[in-house]
Structure formats: structure tokens, C-alpha cells
Amino acid sequence: MAESLGQGFADGWLKAFQAFQNIDIGNLASLAPQSEAQMLKFSPEKLQQLQAGYLEEAAQLWNQALHSNLPLKDRRFKAEAWSNNPLASFNAAVYLLNARTLMAMAEAAEGDAKTKNRIRFAVEQWMAASAPSNYLAFNAEAQQKAIETKGESLAQGVKNMLHDLQQGHVSMTDESLFEVGRNVATTEGAVVFENELFQLLEYKPLTAKIHERPFLLVPPCINKFYILDLQPENSLIRYAVSQGHRTFVVSWRNPDQTLSGKTWDDYIEDAAIKAIHTVQDITGSPQINALGFCVGGTILTTALAVLAARGEQPVASATLLTTLVDFSDTGILDVFIDEAMVRFREMQMGSGGLLKGQDLASTFSFLRPNDLVWNYVVGNYLKGETPPPFDLLYWNSDSTNLPGPFYAWYLRNTYLENNLIKPGKCTVAGEKIDLGKIDIPVYIYGSREDHIVPIGAAYASTQVLPGKKRFMMGASGHIAGVINPPAAKKRSHWVRADGKFPRSVDEWIAGAQEVPGSWWTDWAAWLKGHAGKQIAAPKSYGKAGKYKASEPAPGSYVKVKA
């Protein structure tokens, strides 16, 4: 039986050789749209080199497999069950060889950058999905666990799958262990204003004195605000309050059909600008400080441009965290954006409708398929494991909808046409906007490994905004780089002492110095310099007679599921 099994596998291996020797490059080109596939070319010399290299590596792999265990450096195959099973380890090694070769073929494609990126992205998705670790029939670790547990792991895996099918997404953490307002989003505060788009939260001071200028945070509307308030020890909101800032936060409503016609203008006029004016009204301060995170930063910047066009400057300083203002470089998301895609979305929901939160969440997850999709498919279903509790991943699974008209405008005017940086090109809330009129101090933060807002794209705001600026680069990605409290003593950040902003981020980095630990303390010192003198902390929320506390923070809007 073992002999026949080995012979069968050898036959399959020979077929794989033959398939590669006769590979149809057109199949690879077909991963791109037809017009782009026609532009793709492959150098015959490069293909011959790849083919020769593949056959040489394959032969070495076969010979090595006959005499010793194969080294598998990929973490998907690191368990001993893989190395202890010659057939499984060989299968994994063949997969890794095929993956390397296909990615090399994608790199060898000759075409424009966008087409090459699409080919690369498609191959990455294909290879991530086809890994032998994703399938019980080939996953030696899952098979071993099934034997050791006498099938219990498989039964639990089926149970986990049925649970995830019912909830509509793959579980990344044990969501039953978290509840908004109980053990995430727990900083003490109250709702002091609401309209159909947002609730305004005010937080209880933690110091006897506060700075005279209040502080408003505008989080992204494509997620919920409590990424900024996960746990007391990693809450940026609580940190701001502890630094003596009278702190307010926009908590976006999770749109339903009643908001399906809302536009970008509505979010600027009736949310961002309304929040700014409300904080002014509550506190009596002629100016406030504001922070925007991700899309919240784009919304805040647009609102400031509208206010500038009206001759208003209610914001004394702005902080932009992993924010796109100049959309010249949108990173991996660029593979999805072209005129046809945007026009389709405009036809589909430009006049009304909702972009479902789960669709958006799935898109972002598949930007890192091995980490955010297949890792959990294997653990939850093949091995019957319950993922460990993790507040950030609980938040990541708590998706939000978007109004169709808002989304369609955003796609065309930012990702497709990059209109925000073109003076007078965009009319928002009745005003032709010019970002060059936002002449205020700005603190700009970017994460070095961010795949959603590439570090160069975050830095590009320094070339657009005219006021005095400070740029900060942090380690890690889009979220982990931002949520990095000082007490954790993790990661580094980079600063540049000369205050210069050369044209490219690479030039800026060349003159920057690495500083161990969180960037929060640097930002806190900067914000303090724009927050004004110390005054007595208020004894109550809101403002007597007009803005009363209606319910405790985190409010009701954040608890609505998509």
C-alpha cells in the first residue's frame, strides 16, 4: 500500500513538472481585465530562466526528500506534524516552490505598474487560498490533532463553522468575551449631543485642571470609534484626558436604510463641522484642537478646508493619524480602483443604498489573507480551536455600513481622481475648497509598515498643508502603530530634528533618528503647546440648559451592529 501511494504521488509530481513545462502564460495574463491582459508581455528569456530554475529546484527537492526531512521555513508548516510526515512535508515544499515561481512570473510580467500590481495581488490570493494547510486532507497538524482527540477537534471545528456561518464572518477572537461599554470602550463620559449621523461624547476629567482649548477626536466612519478606547491601558482617549484635555469624540451612527442617501457633504456639514461648532458652544472656547484618524482625518481636513473657505478658523491645531489627503499613492488598495469600478459603484449606489459593513471588512481582511483569513479558517475549523481573546480583533470584526452616495463620491474624488489636493476642483458643502488655506499647525503621523495608508502617502500631507508641521513615523502597521501606549514600552518611532520636509519620505527618513518606545509622549508635548493655559476642570458634562448628558458613554450608536 505504501509503495502504491508513493508511486501515485510520484506520478502526480511528474504531471506537475509537465504542467509547468507547458504552462500557458495567457492563463496568468487572464487574471487581469482583458484590456490590461492584452498589454501584458513576458520576456521569453526570463520565462526560460524561471522554467529552468523551477526544474532544477524541483529535482533537488525530490532528491532531498528521498534522503532527509525537508526544511519548511514557512510558519504555516512549522509544527512537528509536518516534518514528521514525509508526504505532507514534501507536499508543503512543492507548494512553496510553486508559490515562489508563480510570484516570480508575476514579477516578470512586462506592463504598466497597475496591471503588474493586479497580477501580483491575484497570484498572492490564489496561492494563499491553495496552501495545503487550508485543507484537512493535506494538513498533517490537523490530522494529528484529530487522531489525538479521537475526532473531538473535528466536531468542534464543525461547530465553530456553523457558528461563524450564522454570525456572517470568520471569528478572529472569542467575541463572547467582549461587550462594548463593559470591557471595551469603558472610559467614563456621557453623550452631550446627537443628530442622525453621530453622537458627541464628552469624557470626565481625570485632572483638577484642564487646558483651556478643548480637544475633539474624529475617528474613521468605516469603523467604530472605540479603537481609540479599547482598554484603559491602551486607550488614546483616556491618555488624552489624563494629559489634561477636555476631550470630546465623534461616535458615528452605523447607517441603516434611513441614512442610505447621505452624501460626503452631509458628513462634512452635519457631522464634522457640526461637532466642531458644538464643542465650541459647549466650552465657550473660540478655538479647539482636533484629531482625525484614517478616513476621519480626511473628513476633518475637508471640513477645515470648507471652514477656511468661509473665513472661519475654529481649529487651532490638527493631528492626522495614518490619513490620506494626497491620494497619489494608495498602496495595495489601488488594485481595486479604476474608472469602470467607480462608475459601477456610482450606478449601483450613487443615488442611494448601503455598502454593507461585512463586504468592506472582508476586503480589508483579504489584503492580508494568510494573517486575517486562512489562519482562522485553519485554527477554527480544521483544528477546532477557539481563537484567544484580543480586543483589537474584536473591534476589527465589529463592522459598519456606509451610505452609498458618500462612498461613491469618496471613491471618485479621492482614490480615482485625487481631487482634494487640486485647489477649487471640489465643491463641498457649497464651497470650492483649497487645502492650501488650512494654515494651522499640524502633527502628521504615519506607520512604517502600513498597507492601507503607505508611509509615503501619510508623509505626502507635509507637501500639501501649508502650516507649521511635525511629522512622526512609527513602527508597525495601520492600527498597531497608532495604538502604542508609552507604558507598553514597545516599538520605535522616528523624528527629524532639523524640521525639514524634503519631497520624498525616503529623503525624510534618511535624516531621521530612531527613538525607542511610543510616539504618544512626543505628540502629547506638541499638543500641550497648542492647548492654552490651565483652567479649572468642569464639574458636569455638556452645558447647562442646552447640552445635557443624555446617556453614559460610549452611547447607543456604537452598539448598533451592521
Coordinates of N, CA and C in Angstrom, one line a residue, residues 39 69 79 119 170 173 277 284 315 344 490 495:
M39 N -2.1 44.1 -22.8 CA -0.9 44.9 -22.7 C 0.3 44.1 -22.0
N69 N 14.6 14.8 6.0 CA 13.4 15.7 6.1 C 13.6 17.1 5.4
A79 N 4.8 23.3 12.6 CA 4.5 22.2 13.6 C 5.2 20.9 13.3
I119 N -1.9 41.7 -11.1 CA -1.4 40.3 -11.3 C -0.8 39.8 -10.0
V170 N -15.9 35.1 9.7 CA -14.9 34.2 10.4 C -14.5 34.8 11.7
T173 N -11.5 36.2 17.1 CA -11.3 36.2 18.5 C -12.5 35.6 19.2
H277 N -18.4 73.0 15.9 CA -19.1 74.1 16.4 C -19.8 73.8 17.8
G284 N -17.4 77.2 25.2 CA -17.2 78.7 25.2 C -15.8 79.0 24.6
V315 N -10.3 75.8 14.5 CA -9.4 74.8 15.0 C -8.0 75.4 15.0
F344 N -19.3 51.7 -11.9 CA -20.2 50.7 -11.5 C -20.8 51.0 -10.1
K490 N 6.9 49.5 23.8 CA 7.1 48.7 22.5 C 7.4 49.6 21.3
V495 N 12.0 60.6 14.4 CA 11.9 62.0 14.4 C 13.0 62.7 13.6

